[in-house]
Coordinates of C-alpha atoms in Angstrom, one line a residue:
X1 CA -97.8 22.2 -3.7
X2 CA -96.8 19.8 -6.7
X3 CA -94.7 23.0 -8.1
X4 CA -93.3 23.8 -4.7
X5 CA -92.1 20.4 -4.2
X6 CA -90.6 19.9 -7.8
X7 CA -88.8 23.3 -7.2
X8 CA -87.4 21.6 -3.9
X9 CA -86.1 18.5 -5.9
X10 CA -84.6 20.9 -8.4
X11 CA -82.6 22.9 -5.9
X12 CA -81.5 20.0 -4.2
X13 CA -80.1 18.6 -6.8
X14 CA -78.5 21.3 -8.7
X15 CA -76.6 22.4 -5.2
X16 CA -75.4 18.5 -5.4
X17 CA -73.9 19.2 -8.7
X18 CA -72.6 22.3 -7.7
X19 CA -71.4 21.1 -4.5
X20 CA -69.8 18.2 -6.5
X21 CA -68.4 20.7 -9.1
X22 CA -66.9 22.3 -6.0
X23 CA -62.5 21.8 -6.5
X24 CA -61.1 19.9 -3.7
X25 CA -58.6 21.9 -0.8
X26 CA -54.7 22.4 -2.1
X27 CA -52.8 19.8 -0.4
X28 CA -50.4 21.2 1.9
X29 CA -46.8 22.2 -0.4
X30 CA -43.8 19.9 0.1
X31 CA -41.3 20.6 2.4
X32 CA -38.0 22.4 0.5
X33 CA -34.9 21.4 1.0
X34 CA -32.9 23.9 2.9
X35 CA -31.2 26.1 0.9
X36 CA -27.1 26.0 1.1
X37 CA -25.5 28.8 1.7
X38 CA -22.1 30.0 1.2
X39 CA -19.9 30.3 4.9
X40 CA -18.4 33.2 5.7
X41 CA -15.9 35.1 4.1
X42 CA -12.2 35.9 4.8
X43 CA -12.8 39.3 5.2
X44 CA -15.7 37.6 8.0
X45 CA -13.5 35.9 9.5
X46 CA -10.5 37.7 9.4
X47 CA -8.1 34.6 8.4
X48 CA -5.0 35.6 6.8
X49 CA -4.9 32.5 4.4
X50 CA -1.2 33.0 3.6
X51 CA -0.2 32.3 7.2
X52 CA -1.3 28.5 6.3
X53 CA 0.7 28.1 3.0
X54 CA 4.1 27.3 3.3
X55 CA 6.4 27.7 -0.2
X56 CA 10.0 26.3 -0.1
X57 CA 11.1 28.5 -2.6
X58 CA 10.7 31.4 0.2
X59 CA 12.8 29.1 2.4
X60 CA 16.7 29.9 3.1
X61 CA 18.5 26.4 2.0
X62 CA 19.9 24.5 5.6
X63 CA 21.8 21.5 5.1
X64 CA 20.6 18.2 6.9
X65 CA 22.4 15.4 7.7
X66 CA 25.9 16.9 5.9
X67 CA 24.4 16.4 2.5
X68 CA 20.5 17.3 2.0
X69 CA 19.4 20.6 1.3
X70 CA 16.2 21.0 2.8
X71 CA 13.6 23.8 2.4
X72 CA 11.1 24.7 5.1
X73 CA 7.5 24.3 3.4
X74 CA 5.1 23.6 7.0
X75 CA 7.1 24.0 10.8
X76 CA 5.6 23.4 14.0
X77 CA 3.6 26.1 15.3
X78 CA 0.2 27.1 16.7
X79 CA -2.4 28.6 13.4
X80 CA -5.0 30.1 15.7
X81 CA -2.0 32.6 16.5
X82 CA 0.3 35.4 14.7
X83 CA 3.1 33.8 13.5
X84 CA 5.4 33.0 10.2
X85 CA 3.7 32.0 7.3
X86 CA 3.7 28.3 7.5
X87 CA 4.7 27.7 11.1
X88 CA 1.4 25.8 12.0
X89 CA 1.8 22.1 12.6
X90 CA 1.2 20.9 16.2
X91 CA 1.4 17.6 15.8
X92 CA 4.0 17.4 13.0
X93 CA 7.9 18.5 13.5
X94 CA 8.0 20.2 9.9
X95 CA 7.4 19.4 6.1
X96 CA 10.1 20.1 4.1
X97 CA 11.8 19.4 0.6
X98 CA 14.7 17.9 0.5
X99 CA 17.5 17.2 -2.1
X100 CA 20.4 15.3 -2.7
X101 CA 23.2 16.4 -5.8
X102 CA 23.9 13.4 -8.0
X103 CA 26.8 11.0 -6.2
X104 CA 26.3 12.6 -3.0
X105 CA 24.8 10.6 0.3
X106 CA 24.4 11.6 3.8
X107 CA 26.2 10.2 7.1
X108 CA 24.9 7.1 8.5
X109 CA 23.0 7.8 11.3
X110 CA 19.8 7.7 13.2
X111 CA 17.6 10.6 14.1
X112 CA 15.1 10.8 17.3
X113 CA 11.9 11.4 14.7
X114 CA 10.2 8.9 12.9
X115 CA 10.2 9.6 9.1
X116 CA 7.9 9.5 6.4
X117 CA 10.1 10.2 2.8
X118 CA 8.5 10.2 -0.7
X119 CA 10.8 10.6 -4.2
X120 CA 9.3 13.0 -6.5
X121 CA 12.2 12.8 -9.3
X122 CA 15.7 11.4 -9.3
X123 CA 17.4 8.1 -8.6
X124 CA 18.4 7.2 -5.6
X125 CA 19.7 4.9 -2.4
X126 CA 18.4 4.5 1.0
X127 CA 20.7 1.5 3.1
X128 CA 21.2 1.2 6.7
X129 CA 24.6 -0.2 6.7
X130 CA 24.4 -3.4 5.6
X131 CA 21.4 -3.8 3.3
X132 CA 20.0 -1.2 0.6
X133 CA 16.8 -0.1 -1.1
X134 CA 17.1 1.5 -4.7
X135 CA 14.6 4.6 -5.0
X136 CA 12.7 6.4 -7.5
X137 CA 9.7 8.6 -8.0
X138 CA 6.8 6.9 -6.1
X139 CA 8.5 5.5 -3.2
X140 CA 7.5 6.2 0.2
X141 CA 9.6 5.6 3.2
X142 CA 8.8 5.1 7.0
X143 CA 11.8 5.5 8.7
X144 CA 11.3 4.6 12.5
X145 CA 12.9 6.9 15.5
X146 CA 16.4 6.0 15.7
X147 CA 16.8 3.6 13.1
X148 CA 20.5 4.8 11.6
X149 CA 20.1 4.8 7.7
X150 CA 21.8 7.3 4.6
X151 CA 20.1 8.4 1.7
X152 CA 22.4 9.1 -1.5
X153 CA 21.8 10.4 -5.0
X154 CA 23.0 7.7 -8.0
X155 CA 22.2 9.2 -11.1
X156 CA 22.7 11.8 -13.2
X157 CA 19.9 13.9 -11.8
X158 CA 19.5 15.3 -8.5
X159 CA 17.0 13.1 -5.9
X160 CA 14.2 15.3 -4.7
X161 CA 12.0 14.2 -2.0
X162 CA 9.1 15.4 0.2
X163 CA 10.1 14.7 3.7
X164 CA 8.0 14.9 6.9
X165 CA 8.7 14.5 10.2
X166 CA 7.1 13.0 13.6
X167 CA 8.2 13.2 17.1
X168 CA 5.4 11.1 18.8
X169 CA 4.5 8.5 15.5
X170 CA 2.5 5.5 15.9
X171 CA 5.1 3.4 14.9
X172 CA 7.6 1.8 18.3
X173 CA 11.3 2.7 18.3
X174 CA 13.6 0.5 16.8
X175 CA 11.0 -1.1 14.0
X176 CA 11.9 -1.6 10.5
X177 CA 12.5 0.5 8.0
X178 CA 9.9 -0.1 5.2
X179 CA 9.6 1.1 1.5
X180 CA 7.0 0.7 -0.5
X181 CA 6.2 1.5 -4.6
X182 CA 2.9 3.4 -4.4
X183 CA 2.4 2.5 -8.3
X184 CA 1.7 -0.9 -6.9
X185 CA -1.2 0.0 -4.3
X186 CA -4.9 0.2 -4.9
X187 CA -6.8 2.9 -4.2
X188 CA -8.6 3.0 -0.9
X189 CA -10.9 5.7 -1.4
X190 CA -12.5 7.3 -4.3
X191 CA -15.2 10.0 -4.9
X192 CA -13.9 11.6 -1.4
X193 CA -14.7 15.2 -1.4
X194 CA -16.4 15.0 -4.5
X195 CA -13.3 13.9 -6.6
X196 CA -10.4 13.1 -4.8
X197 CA -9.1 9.4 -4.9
X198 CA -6.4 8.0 -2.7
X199 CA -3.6 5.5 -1.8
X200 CA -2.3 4.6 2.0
X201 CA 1.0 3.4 1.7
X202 CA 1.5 3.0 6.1
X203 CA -2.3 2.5 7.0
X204 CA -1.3 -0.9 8.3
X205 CA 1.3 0.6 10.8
X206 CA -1.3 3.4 12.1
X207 CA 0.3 6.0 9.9
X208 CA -2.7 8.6 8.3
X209 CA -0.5 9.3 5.4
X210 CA -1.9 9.0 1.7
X211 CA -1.0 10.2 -1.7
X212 CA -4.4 11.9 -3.4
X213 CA -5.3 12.5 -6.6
X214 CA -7.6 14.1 -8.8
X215 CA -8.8 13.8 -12.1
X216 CA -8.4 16.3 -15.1
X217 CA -10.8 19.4 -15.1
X218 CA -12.4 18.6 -11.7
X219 CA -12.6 19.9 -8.4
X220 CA -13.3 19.1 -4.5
X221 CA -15.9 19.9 -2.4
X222 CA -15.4 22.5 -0.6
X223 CA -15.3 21.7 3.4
X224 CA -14.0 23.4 6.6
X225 CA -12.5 21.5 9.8
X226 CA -13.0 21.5 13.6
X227 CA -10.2 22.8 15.8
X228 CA -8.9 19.4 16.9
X229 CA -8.6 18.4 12.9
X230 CA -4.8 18.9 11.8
X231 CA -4.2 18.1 7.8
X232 CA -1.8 19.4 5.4
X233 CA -1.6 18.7 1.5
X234 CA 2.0 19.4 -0.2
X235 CA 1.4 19.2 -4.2
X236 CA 3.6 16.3 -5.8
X237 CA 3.2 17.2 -9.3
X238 CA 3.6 20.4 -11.5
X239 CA 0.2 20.7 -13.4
X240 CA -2.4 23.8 -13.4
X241 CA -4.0 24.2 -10.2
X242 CA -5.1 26.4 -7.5
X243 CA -6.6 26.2 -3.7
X244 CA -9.2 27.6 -2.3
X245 CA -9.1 28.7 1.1
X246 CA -12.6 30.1 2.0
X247 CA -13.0 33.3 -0.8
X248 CA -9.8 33.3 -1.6
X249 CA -7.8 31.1 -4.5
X250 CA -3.9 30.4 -5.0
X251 CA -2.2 28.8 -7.7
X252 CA -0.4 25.5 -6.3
X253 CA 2.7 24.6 -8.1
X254 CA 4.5 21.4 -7.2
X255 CA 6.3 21.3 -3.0
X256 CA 3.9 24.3 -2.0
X257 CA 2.5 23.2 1.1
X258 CA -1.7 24.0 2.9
X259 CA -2.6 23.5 6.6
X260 CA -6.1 23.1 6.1
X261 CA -7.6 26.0 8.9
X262 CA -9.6 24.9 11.4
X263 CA -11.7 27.2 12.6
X264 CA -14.7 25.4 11.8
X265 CA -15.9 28.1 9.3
X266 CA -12.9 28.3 6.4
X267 CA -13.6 26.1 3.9
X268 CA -10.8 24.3 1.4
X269 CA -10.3 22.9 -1.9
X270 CA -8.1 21.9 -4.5
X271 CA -9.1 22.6 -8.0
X272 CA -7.6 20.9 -11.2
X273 CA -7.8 22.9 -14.5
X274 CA -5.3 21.0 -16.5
X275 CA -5.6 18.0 -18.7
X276 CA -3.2 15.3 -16.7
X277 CA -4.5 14.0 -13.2
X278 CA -2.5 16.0 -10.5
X279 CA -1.2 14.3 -7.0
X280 CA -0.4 15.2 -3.4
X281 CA 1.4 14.6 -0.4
X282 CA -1.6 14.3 2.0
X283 CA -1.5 13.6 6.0
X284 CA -3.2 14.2 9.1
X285 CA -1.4 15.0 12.5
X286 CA -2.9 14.2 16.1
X287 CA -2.5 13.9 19.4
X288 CA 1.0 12.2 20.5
X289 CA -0.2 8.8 22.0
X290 CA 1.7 5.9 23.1
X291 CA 3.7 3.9 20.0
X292 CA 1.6 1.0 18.4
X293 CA 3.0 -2.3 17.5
X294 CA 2.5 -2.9 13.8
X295 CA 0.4 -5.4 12.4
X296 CA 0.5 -8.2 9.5
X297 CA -3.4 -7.5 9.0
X298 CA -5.1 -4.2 7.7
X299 CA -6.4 -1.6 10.7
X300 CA -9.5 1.0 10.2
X301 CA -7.7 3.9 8.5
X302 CA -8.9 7.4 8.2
X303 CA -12.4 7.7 10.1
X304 CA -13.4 3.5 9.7
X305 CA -12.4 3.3 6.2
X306 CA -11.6 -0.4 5.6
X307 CA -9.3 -2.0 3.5
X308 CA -10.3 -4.7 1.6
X309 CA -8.9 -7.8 1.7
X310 CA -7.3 -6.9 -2.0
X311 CA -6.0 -3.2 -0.9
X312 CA -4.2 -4.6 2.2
X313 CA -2.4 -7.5 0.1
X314 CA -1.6 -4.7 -3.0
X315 CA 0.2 -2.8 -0.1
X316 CA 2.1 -5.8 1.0
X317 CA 3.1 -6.9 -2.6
X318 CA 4.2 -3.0 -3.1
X319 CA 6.9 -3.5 -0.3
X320 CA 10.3 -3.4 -1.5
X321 CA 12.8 -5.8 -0.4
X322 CA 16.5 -4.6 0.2
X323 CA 19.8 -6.4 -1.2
X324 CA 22.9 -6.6 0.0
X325 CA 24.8 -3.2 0.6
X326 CA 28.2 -3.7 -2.0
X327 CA 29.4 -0.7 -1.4
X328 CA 29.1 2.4 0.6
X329 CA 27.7 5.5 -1.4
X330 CA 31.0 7.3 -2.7
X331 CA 31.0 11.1 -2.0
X332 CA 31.0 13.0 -5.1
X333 CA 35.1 14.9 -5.5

């Protein structure tokens, strides 16, 4: 019995140890994160990416205004049907480049659209008659419906300028015509898109107009739009780069103009493989909607972006204030 009972002790205890011994369950594996993958292609989709890149140099030359030659580079049209490449803005009037010969100047009038003009290269004159603004690369205009201004070319070089315009703005009838020196504006946003950082020179009048721009050898993150997004990029500078437009890539010289599509689906980017930081015309279209009043104090820009209190005095400060008008613009013989 003694021996039993010892043997019974000695069981016990070796199927503790072994018991003991025993490795505990796995614990249940982390959750992964879900795996990104790419959208569909062009082929997919069957998105002819042409149709939303508009290139003045394909443009026949009109004249505007009895001096500017203007260039077609984005026109009003639908982009979810057939249709010229380029013609897709439906809440835009049309993108285009314009230029003025050294010593010449338009008429002095007013036209029903409002506006929005930035100098690329050249010197140059806006004046409405009796006071006058001198211009050079950087400057951005807003030009309200029916204010009557001219636009002239003073030096030896002729004035190029990106020119866009609205016929249902923010901005009332009958405002002020304001120009401002983007060199003299902070940046509002930064690290958008992965890289892009931006300037708003007309946020404080409701206008979603910004110049963007990316550092060297960087790129955006790719994105894709809903139907009722409208934006459209024209390229300011000259540098190496391309756009992507869902699998597809195009080199972007300086004044060729994208429609983001918005099919939901096609993604975009701008890609930067020089050495210099590049820049673009950027803006986004909507809806016509009854004019706004502008105001003295900073609004919520772009999807309740705020200005701080700094950005919104930096746009102020970058206004430029108009002299006295001497002398009409003389018409080059």
């Amino acid at each position: 019995m003694k021996t039993l009972l010892l043997g019974l002790l000695a069981a016990t205890a070796l199927g503790g140890a072994v018991q003991a011994q025993a490795p505990a369950s796995p614990a249940a594996p982390a959750s992964a994160p879900a795996l990104i993958r790419e959208p569909p292609s062009n082929l997919q989709t069957g998105l002819d990416i042409d149709r939303f890149i508009g290139d003045p140099a394909r443009s026949i030359t009109r004249i505007a205004r009895d001096a500017i030659m203007t260039r077609k580079i984005l026109t009003a049209g639908d982009p979810g049907q057939p249709g010229p490449d380029g013609a897709v803005l439906r809440y835009r009037k049309e993108v285009v480049l314009g230029t003025i010969q050294p010593g010449e100047a338009s008429t002095l009038n007013g036209v029903p659209e409002q506006q929005i003009i930035y100098v690329t290269h050249g010197q140059g004159r806006l004046d409405d008659g009796v006071r006058a603004w001198d211009l050079k690369p950087g400057y951005a205009m807003l030009i309200p419906p029916g204010a009557v201004h001219r636009l002239a070319s003073v030096g030896d070089a002729p004035l190029e300028m990106i020119m866009m315009s609205t016929a249902s703005p923010p901005t009332p009838a009958g405002g002020e015509i304001l120009v401002r020196d983007t060199a003299k504006i902070l940046y509002i946003e930064q690290g958008v898109h992965w890289t892009n950082m931006s300037k708003s020179p007309f946020s404080d009048l409701g206008e979603r107009f910004l110049i963007v721009y990316m550092g060297p050898m960087t790129v955006a993150g790719a994105h894709a739009h809903t139907p009722e997004t409208e934006e459209g990029w024209v390229k300011i500078t000259d540098g190496p780069t391309f756009m992507q437009v869902g699998s597809e890539i195009r080199r972007w010289p300086a004044n060729v103009g994208l429609l983001s599509p918005n099919n939901g689906q096609t993604v975009h980017a701008a890609i930067n493989t020089g050495d210099k930081v590049e820049s673009w015309f950027y803006f986004q279209g909507r809806p016509a909607t009854a004019p706004q009043a502008p105001t003295n104090g900073p609004r919520s820009p772009l999807g309740g972006r705020v200005w701080t209190p700094e950005i919104a005095q930096s746009a102020i400060d970058a206004t430029v204030a108009p002299h006295a008008l001497t002398a009409a613009p003389a018409k080059r013989k």
